[in-house]
mmCIF file of C-alpha atoms in Angstrom:
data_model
loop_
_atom_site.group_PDB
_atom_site.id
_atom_site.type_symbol
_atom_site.label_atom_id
_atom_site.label_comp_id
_atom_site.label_asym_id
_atom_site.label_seq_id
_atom_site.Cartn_x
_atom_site.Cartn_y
_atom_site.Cartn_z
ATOM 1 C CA UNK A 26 39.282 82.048 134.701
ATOM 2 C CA UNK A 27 43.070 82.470 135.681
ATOM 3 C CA UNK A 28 45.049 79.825 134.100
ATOM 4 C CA UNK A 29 49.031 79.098 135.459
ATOM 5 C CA UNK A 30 49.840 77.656 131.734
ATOM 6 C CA UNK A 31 52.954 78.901 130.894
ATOM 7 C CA UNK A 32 53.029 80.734 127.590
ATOM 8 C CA UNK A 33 55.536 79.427 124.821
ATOM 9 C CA UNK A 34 57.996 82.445 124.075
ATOM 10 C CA UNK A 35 58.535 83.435 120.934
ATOM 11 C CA UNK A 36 61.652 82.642 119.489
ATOM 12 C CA UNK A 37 62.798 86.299 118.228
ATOM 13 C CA UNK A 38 60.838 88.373 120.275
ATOM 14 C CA UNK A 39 60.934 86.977 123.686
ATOM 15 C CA UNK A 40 57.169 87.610 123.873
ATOM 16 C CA UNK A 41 54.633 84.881 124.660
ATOM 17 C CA UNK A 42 52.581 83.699 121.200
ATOM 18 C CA UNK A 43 49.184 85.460 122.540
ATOM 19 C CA UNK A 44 51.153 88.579 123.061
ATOM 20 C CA UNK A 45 52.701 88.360 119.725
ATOM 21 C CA UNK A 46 49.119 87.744 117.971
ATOM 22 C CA UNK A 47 48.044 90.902 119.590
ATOM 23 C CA UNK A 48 50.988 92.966 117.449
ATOM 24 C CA UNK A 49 49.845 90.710 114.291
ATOM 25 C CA UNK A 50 46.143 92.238 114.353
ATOM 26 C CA UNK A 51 47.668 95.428 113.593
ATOM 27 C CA UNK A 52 49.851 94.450 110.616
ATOM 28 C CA UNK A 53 48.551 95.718 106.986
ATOM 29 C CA UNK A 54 48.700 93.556 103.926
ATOM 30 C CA UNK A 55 48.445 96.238 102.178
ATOM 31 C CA UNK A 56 52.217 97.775 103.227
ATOM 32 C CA UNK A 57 54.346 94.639 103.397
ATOM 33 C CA UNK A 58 56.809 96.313 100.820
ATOM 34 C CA UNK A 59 57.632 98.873 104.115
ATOM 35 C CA UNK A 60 60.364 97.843 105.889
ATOM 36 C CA UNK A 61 58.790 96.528 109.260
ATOM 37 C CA UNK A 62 57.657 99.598 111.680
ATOM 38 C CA UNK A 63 58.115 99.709 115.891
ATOM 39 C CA UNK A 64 55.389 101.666 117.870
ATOM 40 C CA UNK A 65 55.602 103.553 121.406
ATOM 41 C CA UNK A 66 52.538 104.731 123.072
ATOM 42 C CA UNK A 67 53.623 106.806 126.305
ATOM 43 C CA UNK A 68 50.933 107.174 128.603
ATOM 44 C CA UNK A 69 51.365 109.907 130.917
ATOM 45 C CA UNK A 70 49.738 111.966 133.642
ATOM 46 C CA UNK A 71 48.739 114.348 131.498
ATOM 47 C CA UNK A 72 48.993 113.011 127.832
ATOM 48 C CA UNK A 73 48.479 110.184 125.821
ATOM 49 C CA UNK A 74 51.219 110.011 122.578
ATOM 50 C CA UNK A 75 52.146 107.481 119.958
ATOM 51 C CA UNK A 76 54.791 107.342 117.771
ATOM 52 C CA UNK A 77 55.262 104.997 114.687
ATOM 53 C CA UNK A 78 58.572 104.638 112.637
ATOM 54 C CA UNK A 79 60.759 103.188 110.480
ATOM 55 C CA UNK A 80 65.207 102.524 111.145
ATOM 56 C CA UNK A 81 66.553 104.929 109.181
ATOM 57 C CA UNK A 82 70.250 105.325 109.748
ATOM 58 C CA UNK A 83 71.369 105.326 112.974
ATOM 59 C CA UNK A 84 67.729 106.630 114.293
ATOM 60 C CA UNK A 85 64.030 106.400 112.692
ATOM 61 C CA UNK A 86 61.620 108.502 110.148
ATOM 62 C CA UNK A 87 58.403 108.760 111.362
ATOM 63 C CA UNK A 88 55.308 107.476 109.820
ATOM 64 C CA UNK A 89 52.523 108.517 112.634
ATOM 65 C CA UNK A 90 52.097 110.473 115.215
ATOM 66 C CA UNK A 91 49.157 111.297 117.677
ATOM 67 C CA UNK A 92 48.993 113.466 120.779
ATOM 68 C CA UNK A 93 45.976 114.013 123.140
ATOM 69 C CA UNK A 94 45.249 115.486 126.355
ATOM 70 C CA UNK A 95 43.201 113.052 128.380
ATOM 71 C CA UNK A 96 43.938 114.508 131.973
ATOM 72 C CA UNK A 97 44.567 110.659 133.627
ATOM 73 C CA UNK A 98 45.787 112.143 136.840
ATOM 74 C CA UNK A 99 43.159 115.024 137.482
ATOM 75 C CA UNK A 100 42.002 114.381 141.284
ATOM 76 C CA UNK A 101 44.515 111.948 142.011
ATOM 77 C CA UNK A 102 46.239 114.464 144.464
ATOM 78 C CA UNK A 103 43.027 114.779 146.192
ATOM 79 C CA UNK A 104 41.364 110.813 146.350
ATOM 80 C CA UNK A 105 44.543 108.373 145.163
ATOM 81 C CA UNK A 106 42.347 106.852 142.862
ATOM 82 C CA UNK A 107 41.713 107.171 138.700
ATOM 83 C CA UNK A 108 38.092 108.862 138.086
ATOM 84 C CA UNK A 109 36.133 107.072 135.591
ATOM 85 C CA UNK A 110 35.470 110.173 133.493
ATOM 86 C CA UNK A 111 39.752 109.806 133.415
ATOM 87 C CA UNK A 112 40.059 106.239 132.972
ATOM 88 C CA UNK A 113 37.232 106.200 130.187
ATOM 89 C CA UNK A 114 39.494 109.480 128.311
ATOM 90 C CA UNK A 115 42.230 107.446 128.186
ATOM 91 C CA UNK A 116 41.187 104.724 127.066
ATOM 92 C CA UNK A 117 39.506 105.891 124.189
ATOM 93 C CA UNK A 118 42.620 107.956 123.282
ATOM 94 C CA UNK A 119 44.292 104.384 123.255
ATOM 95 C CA UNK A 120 41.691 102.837 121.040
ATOM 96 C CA UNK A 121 41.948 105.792 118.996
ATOM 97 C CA UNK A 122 45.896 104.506 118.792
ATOM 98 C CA UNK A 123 45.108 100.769 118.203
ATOM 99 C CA UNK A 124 43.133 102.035 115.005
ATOM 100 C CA UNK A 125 45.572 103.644 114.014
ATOM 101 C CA UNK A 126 47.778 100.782 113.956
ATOM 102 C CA UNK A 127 46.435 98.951 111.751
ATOM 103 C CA UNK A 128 47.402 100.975 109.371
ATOM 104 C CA UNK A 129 50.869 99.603 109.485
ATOM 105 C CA UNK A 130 52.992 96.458 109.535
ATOM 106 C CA UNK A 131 54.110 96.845 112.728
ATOM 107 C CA UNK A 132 56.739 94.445 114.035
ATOM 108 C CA UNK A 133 56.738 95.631 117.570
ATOM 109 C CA UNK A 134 54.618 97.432 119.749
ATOM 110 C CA UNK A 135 55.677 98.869 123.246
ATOM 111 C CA UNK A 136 52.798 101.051 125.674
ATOM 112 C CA UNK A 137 53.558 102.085 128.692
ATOM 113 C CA UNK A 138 51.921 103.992 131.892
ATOM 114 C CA UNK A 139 53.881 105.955 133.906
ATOM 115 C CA UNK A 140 53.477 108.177 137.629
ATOM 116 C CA UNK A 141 49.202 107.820 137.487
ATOM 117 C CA UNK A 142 49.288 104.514 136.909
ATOM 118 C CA UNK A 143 51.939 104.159 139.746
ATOM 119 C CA UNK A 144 50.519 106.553 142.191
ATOM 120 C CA UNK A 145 46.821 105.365 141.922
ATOM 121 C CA UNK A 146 45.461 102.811 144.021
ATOM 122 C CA UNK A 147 43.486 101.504 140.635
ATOM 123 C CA UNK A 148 45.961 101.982 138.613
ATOM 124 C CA UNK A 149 46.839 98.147 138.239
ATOM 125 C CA UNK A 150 43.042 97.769 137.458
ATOM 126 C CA UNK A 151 42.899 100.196 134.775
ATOM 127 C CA UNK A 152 45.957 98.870 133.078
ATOM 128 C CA UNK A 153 44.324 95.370 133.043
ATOM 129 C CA UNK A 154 40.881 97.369 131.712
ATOM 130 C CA UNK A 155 42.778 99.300 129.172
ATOM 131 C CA UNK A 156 44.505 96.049 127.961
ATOM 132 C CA UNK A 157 41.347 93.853 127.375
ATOM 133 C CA UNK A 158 39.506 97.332 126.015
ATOM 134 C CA UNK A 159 42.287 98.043 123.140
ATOM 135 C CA UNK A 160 44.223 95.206 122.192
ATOM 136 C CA UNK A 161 47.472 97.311 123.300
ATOM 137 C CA UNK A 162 50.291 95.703 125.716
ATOM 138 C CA UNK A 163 50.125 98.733 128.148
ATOM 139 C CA UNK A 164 52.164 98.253 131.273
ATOM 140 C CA UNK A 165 53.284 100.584 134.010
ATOM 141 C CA UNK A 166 56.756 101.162 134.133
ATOM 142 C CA UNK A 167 58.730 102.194 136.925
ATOM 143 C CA UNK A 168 60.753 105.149 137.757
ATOM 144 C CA UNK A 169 63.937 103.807 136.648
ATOM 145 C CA UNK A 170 62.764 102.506 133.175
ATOM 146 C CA UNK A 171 61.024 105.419 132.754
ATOM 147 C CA UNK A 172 65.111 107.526 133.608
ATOM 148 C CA UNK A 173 66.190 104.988 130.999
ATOM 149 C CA UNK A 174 63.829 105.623 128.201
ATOM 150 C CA UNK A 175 64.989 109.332 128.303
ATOM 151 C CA UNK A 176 68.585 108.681 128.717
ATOM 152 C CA UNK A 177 68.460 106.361 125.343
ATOM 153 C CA UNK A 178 66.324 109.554 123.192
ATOM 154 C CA UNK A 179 68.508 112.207 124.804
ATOM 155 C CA UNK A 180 72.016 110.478 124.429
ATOM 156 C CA UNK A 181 73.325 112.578 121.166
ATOM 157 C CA UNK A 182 72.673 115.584 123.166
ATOM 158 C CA UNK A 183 74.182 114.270 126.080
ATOM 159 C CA UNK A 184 76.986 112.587 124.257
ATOM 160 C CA UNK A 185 78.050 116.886 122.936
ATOM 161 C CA UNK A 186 79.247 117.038 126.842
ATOM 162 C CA UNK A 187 82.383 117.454 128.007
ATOM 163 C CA UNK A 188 82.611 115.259 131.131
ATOM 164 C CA UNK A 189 79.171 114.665 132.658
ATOM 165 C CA UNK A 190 75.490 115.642 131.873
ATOM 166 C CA UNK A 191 72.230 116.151 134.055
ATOM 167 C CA UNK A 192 69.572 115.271 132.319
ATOM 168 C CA UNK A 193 65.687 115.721 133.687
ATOM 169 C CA UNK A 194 62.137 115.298 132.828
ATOM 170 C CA UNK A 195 58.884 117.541 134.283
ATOM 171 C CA UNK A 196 56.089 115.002 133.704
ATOM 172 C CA UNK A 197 52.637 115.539 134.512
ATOM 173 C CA UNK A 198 52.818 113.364 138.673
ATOM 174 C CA UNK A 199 56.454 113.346 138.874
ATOM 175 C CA UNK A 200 59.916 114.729 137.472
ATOM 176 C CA UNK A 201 62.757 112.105 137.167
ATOM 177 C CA UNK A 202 66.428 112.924 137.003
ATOM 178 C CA UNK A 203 69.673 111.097 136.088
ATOM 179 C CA UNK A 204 73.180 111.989 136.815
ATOM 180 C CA UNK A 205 75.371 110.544 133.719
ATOM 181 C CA UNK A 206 78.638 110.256 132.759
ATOM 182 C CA UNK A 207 79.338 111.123 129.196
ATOM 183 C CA UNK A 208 81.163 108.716 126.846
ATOM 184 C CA UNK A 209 84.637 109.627 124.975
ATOM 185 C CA UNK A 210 84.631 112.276 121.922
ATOM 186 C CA UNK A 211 83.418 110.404 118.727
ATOM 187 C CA UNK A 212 81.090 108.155 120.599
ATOM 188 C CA UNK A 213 77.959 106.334 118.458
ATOM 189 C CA UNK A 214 75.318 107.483 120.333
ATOM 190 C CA UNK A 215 73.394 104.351 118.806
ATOM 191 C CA UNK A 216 76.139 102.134 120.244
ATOM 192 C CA UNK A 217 77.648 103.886 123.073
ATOM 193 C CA UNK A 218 75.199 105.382 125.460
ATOM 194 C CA UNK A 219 76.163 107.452 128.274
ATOM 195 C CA UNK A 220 76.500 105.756 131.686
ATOM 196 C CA UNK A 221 74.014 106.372 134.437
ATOM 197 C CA UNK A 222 75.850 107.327 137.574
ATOM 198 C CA UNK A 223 72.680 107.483 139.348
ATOM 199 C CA UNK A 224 68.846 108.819 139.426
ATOM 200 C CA UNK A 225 66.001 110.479 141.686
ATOM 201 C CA UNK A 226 62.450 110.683 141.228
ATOM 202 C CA UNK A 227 60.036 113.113 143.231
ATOM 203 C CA UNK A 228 55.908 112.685 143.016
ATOM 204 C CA UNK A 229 55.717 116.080 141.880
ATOM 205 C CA UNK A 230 54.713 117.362 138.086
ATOM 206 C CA UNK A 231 53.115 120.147 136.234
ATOM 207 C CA UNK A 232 49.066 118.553 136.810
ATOM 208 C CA UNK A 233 49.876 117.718 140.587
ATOM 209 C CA UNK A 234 51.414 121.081 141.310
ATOM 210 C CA UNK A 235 48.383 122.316 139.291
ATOM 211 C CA UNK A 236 46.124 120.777 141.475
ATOM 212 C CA UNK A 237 47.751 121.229 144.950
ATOM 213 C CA UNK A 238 49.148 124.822 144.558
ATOM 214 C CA UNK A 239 46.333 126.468 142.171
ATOM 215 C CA UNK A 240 46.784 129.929 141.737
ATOM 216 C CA UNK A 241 50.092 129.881 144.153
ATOM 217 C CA UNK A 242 52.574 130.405 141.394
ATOM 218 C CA UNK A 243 50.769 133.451 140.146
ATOM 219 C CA UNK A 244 51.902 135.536 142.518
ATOM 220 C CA UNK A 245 55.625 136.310 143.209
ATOM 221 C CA UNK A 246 56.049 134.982 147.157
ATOM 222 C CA UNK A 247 53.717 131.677 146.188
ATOM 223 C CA UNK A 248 56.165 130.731 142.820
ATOM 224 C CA UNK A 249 59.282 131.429 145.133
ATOM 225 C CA UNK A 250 57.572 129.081 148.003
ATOM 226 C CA UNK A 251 57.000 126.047 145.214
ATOM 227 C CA UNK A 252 60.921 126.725 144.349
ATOM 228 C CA UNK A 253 61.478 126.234 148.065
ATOM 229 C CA UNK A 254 59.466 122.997 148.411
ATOM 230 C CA UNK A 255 60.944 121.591 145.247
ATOM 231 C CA UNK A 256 63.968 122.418 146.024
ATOM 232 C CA UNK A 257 64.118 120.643 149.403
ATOM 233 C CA UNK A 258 63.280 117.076 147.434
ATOM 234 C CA UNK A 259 65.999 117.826 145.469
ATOM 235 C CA UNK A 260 68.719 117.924 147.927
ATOM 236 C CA UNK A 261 68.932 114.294 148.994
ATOM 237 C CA UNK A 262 70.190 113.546 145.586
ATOM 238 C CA UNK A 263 72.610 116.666 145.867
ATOM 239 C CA UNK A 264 74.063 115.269 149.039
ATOM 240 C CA UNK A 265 74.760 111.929 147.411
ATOM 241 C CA UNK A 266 76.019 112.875 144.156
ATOM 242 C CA UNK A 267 77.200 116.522 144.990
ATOM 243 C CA UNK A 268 76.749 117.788 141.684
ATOM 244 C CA UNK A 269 76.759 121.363 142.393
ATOM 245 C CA UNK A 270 80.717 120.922 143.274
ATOM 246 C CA UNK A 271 80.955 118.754 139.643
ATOM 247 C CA UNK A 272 79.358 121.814 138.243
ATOM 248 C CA UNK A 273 82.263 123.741 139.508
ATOM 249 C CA UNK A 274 85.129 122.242 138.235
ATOM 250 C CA UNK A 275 83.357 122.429 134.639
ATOM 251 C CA UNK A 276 82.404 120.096 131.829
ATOM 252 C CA UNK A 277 78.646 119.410 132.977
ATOM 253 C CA UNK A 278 75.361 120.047 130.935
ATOM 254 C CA UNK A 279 72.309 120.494 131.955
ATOM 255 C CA UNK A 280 69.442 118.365 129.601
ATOM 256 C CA UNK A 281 65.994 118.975 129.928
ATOM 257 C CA UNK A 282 63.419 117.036 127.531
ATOM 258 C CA UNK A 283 59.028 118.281 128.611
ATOM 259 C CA UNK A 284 56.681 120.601 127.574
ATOM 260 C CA UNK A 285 58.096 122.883 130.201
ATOM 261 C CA UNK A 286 61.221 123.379 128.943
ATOM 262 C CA UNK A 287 60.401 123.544 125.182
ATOM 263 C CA UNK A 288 57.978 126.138 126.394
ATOM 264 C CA UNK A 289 60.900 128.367 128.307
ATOM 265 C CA UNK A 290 63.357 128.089 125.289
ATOM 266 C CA UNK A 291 60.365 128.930 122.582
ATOM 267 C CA UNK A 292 59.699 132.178 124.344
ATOM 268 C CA UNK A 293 63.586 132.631 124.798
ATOM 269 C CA UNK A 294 64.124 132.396 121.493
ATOM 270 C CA UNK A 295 60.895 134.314 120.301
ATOM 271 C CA UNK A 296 59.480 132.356 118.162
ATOM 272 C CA UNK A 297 56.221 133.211 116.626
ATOM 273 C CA UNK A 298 54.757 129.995 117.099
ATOM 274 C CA UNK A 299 55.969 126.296 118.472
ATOM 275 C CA UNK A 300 58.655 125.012 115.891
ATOM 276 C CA UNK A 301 60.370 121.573 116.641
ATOM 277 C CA UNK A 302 63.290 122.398 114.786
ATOM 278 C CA UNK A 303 63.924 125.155 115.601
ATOM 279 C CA UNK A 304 64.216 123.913 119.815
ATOM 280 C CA UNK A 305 65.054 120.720 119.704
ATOM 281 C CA UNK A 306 68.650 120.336 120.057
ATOM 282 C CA UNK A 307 69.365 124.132 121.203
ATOM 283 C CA UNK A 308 71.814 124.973 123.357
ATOM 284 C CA UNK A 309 70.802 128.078 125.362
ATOM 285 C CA UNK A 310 73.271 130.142 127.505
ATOM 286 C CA UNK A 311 71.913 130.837 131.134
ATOM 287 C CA UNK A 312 71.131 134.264 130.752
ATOM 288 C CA UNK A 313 68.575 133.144 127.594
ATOM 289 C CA UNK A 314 66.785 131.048 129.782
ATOM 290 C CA UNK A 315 66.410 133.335 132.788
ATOM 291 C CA UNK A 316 65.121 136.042 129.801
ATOM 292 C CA UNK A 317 62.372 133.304 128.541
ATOM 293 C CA UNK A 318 61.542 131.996 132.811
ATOM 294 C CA UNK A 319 61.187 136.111 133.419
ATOM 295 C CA UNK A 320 59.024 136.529 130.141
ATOM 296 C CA UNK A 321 56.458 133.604 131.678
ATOM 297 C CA UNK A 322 56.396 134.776 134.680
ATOM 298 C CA UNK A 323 54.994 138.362 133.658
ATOM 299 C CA UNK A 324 52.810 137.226 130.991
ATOM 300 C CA UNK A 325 49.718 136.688 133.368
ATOM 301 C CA UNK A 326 47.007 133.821 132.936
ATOM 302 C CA UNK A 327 45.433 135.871 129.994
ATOM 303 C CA UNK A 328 48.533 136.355 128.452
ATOM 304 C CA UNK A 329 50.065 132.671 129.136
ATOM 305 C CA UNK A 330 46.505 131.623 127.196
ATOM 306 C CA UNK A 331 47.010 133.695 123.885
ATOM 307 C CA UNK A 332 50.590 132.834 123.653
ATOM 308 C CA UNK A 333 51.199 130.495 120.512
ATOM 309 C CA UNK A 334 53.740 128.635 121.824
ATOM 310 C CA UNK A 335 51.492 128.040 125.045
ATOM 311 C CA UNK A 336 47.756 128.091 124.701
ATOM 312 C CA UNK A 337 44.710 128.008 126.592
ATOM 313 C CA UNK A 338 45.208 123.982 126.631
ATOM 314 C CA UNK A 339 48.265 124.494 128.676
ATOM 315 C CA UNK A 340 47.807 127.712 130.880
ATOM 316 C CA UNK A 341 47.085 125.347 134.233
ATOM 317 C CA UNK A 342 50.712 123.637 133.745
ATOM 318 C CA UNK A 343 52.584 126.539 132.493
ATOM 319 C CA UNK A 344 53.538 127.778 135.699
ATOM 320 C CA UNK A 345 53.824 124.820 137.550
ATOM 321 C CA UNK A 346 56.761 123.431 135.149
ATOM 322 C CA UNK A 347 58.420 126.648 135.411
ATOM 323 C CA UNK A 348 58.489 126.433 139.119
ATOM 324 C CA UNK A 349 60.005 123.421 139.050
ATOM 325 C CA UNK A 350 62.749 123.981 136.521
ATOM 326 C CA UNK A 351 63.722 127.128 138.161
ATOM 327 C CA UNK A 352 64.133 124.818 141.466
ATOM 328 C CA UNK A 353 66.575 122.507 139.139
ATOM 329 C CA UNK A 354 68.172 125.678 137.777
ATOM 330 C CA UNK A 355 68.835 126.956 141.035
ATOM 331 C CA UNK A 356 70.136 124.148 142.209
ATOM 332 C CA UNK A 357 72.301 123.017 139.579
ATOM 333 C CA UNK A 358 73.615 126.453 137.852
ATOM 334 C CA UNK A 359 75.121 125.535 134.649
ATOM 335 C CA UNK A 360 76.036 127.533 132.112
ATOM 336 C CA UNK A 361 73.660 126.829 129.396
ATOM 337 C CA UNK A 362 70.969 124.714 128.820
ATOM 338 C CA UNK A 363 70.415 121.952 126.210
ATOM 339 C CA UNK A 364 67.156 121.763 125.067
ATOM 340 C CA UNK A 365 65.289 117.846 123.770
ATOM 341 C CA UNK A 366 61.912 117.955 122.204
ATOM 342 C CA UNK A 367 61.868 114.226 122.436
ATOM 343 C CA UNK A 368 60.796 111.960 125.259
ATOM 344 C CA UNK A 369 59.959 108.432 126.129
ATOM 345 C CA UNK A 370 58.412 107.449 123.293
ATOM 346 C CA UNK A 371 61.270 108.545 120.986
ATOM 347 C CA UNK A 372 63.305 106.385 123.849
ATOM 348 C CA UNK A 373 61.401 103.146 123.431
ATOM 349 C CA UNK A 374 61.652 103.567 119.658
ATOM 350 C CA UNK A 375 65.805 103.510 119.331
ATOM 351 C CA UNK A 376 65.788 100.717 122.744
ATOM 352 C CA UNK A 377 63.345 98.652 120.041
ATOM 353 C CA UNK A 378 65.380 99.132 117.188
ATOM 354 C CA UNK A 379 68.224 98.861 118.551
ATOM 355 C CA UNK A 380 67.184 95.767 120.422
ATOM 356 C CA UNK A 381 66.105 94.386 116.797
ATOM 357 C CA UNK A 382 69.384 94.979 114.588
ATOM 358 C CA UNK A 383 71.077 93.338 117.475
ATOM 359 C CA UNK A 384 69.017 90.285 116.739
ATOM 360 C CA UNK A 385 69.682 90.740 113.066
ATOM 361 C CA UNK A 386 73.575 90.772 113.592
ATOM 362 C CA UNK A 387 73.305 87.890 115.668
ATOM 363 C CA UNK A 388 71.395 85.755 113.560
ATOM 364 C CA UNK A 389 73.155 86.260 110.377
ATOM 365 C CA UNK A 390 77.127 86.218 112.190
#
């Protein structure tokens, strides 16, 4: 039965007792000589991810990780609603993360939902069944958290800028952008965090593109018309912001953090197979990127599938992405391209730890 009690709030946390007994039940006695751990669970269209670390220096060292394709959005285009067959992949991909939890003393726990959740008209539903299923405090987060999140795991590549920095993100429903101005040389990226200017989100991503163009970008005219369409949601944020004359005058960078573009700079760069460190953080000159975009492009389905830094898993979304970054691209033509394996959950991760030695210099000035 609903109950209007207010919750007491937690002195430290700001979270309601019940909520903070639901991070407790994944504490282990057995590692309370760790320094306490934060955990980020990103929910996505497409993916379900967790992340568990540890402050180390001005970021984190990672103690867990867990990635899984559950397909939350597939049909969504097509009915506006979650399947079941989606709603029960996800959440056992969740529970899957709540065991692995408990592994841990984890001091903070943040899950989110993102475009599905928003999009679907169940979504608020399956939050509330996910919630009561796992344990986890999964909420759906709007377009402009979801901006901030990758602003905050993106801001020592943005902070190498000279003057401003476009930074976006291909999701699975939708791709969010954010215009930023870039802080003075020497900035702390932990402490100084580049300014948003302003932000855009459009409903489209790599599993609704997927699903409503299938087969279109496989053929020359259909990946130029998907350029064309993405393009034209693009512009209203031009026209405000007129970045393209910004771009001009010099001293802007173009971010990108998804799959998509790790993909494009991995075959740029021919690699051999998918290596974080060698593409996170890369800076690629234009030309680079066109040479990886081309080499997509001409691989074909059965070639897109055998690729090791693509794979069968990842064939439907392949092309997709790279119709929408080449709408970006065209749009915005900078001269290179920095390159972020690193996303919202690496985003909640600093906001939490950063939130946390805040509360630590407070309490002990």
């Amino acid at each position: 039965m609903a109950s209007d009690v207010a919750l007491p709030i937690h002195p430290v946390s700001g979270r309601s007792t019940t909520e903070r007994r639901g991070v407790d039940r994944f504490a282990s006695p057995q590692r309370r000589t760790r320094p306490p751990a934060f955990a980020a669970i990103d929910l996505g269209t497409n993916n379900c991810r967790m992340l568990v670390g540890v402050p180390s220096g001005p970021a984190f060292h990672v103690l867990d990780s867990f990635s899984r394709v559950v397909r939350l959005g597939e049909g969504l285009y097509r009915t506006g609603v979650l399947s079941d067959s989606a709603m029960d992949r996800a959440v056992d991909a969740l529970a899957i993360c709540a065991e692995r939890l408990k592994r841990w003393q984890v001091a903070e726990i943040r899950a989110i939902a993102t475009e599905a959740c928003r999009q679907a008209e169940n979504g608020a539903d399956f939050v509330a069944r996910a919630r009561s299923a796992t344990g986890l405090p999964l909420e759906t987060i709007s377009p402009r958290e979801e901006v901030g999140l990758a602003l905050e795991s993106c801001a020592s590549l943005i902070n190498q800028a000279e003057r401003r920095a476009l930074l976006f993100d291909i999701g699975g429903g939708s791709t969010e952008l954010a215009w930023v101005r870039v802080p003075g040389m020497g900035a702390d990226s932990d402490r100084n965090l580049p300014q948003l200017i302003g932000y855009h989100s459009i409903p489209v991503g790599v599993v609704t593109l997927s699903e409503r163009c299938a087969g279109w970008c496989e053929t020359e005219a259909g990946f130029a018309g998907v350029v064309d369409e993405v393009k034209a949601l693009l512009r209203p944020f031009e026209q405000i912001h007129r970045i393209g004359q910004e771009i001009r005058q010099g001293g802007v960078r173009l971010v990108g953090t998804s799959g998509t573009v790790t993909t494009i700079a991995g075959i740029a760069l021919n690699l051999d197979r998918y290596r974080r460190g060698a593409i996170d953080g890369a800076v690629l000159p234009r030309g680079q990127v066109a040479d990886g975009l081309a080499s997509i492009c001409a691989m074909g389905r059965a070639g897109l599938a055998q690729h090791p830094c693509i794979g069968p898993d990842r064939v439907d979304f392949v092309l997709p992405g790279c119709a929408i970054f080449a709408a970006i691209e065209e749009m915005w033509p900078t001269q290179d391209l920095a390159v972020a394996d690193r996303g919202l959950r690496e985003g909640m991760l600093m906001r939490m730890i950063r939130s946390a030695r805040s509360r630590h210099r407070r309490y002990n000035a």
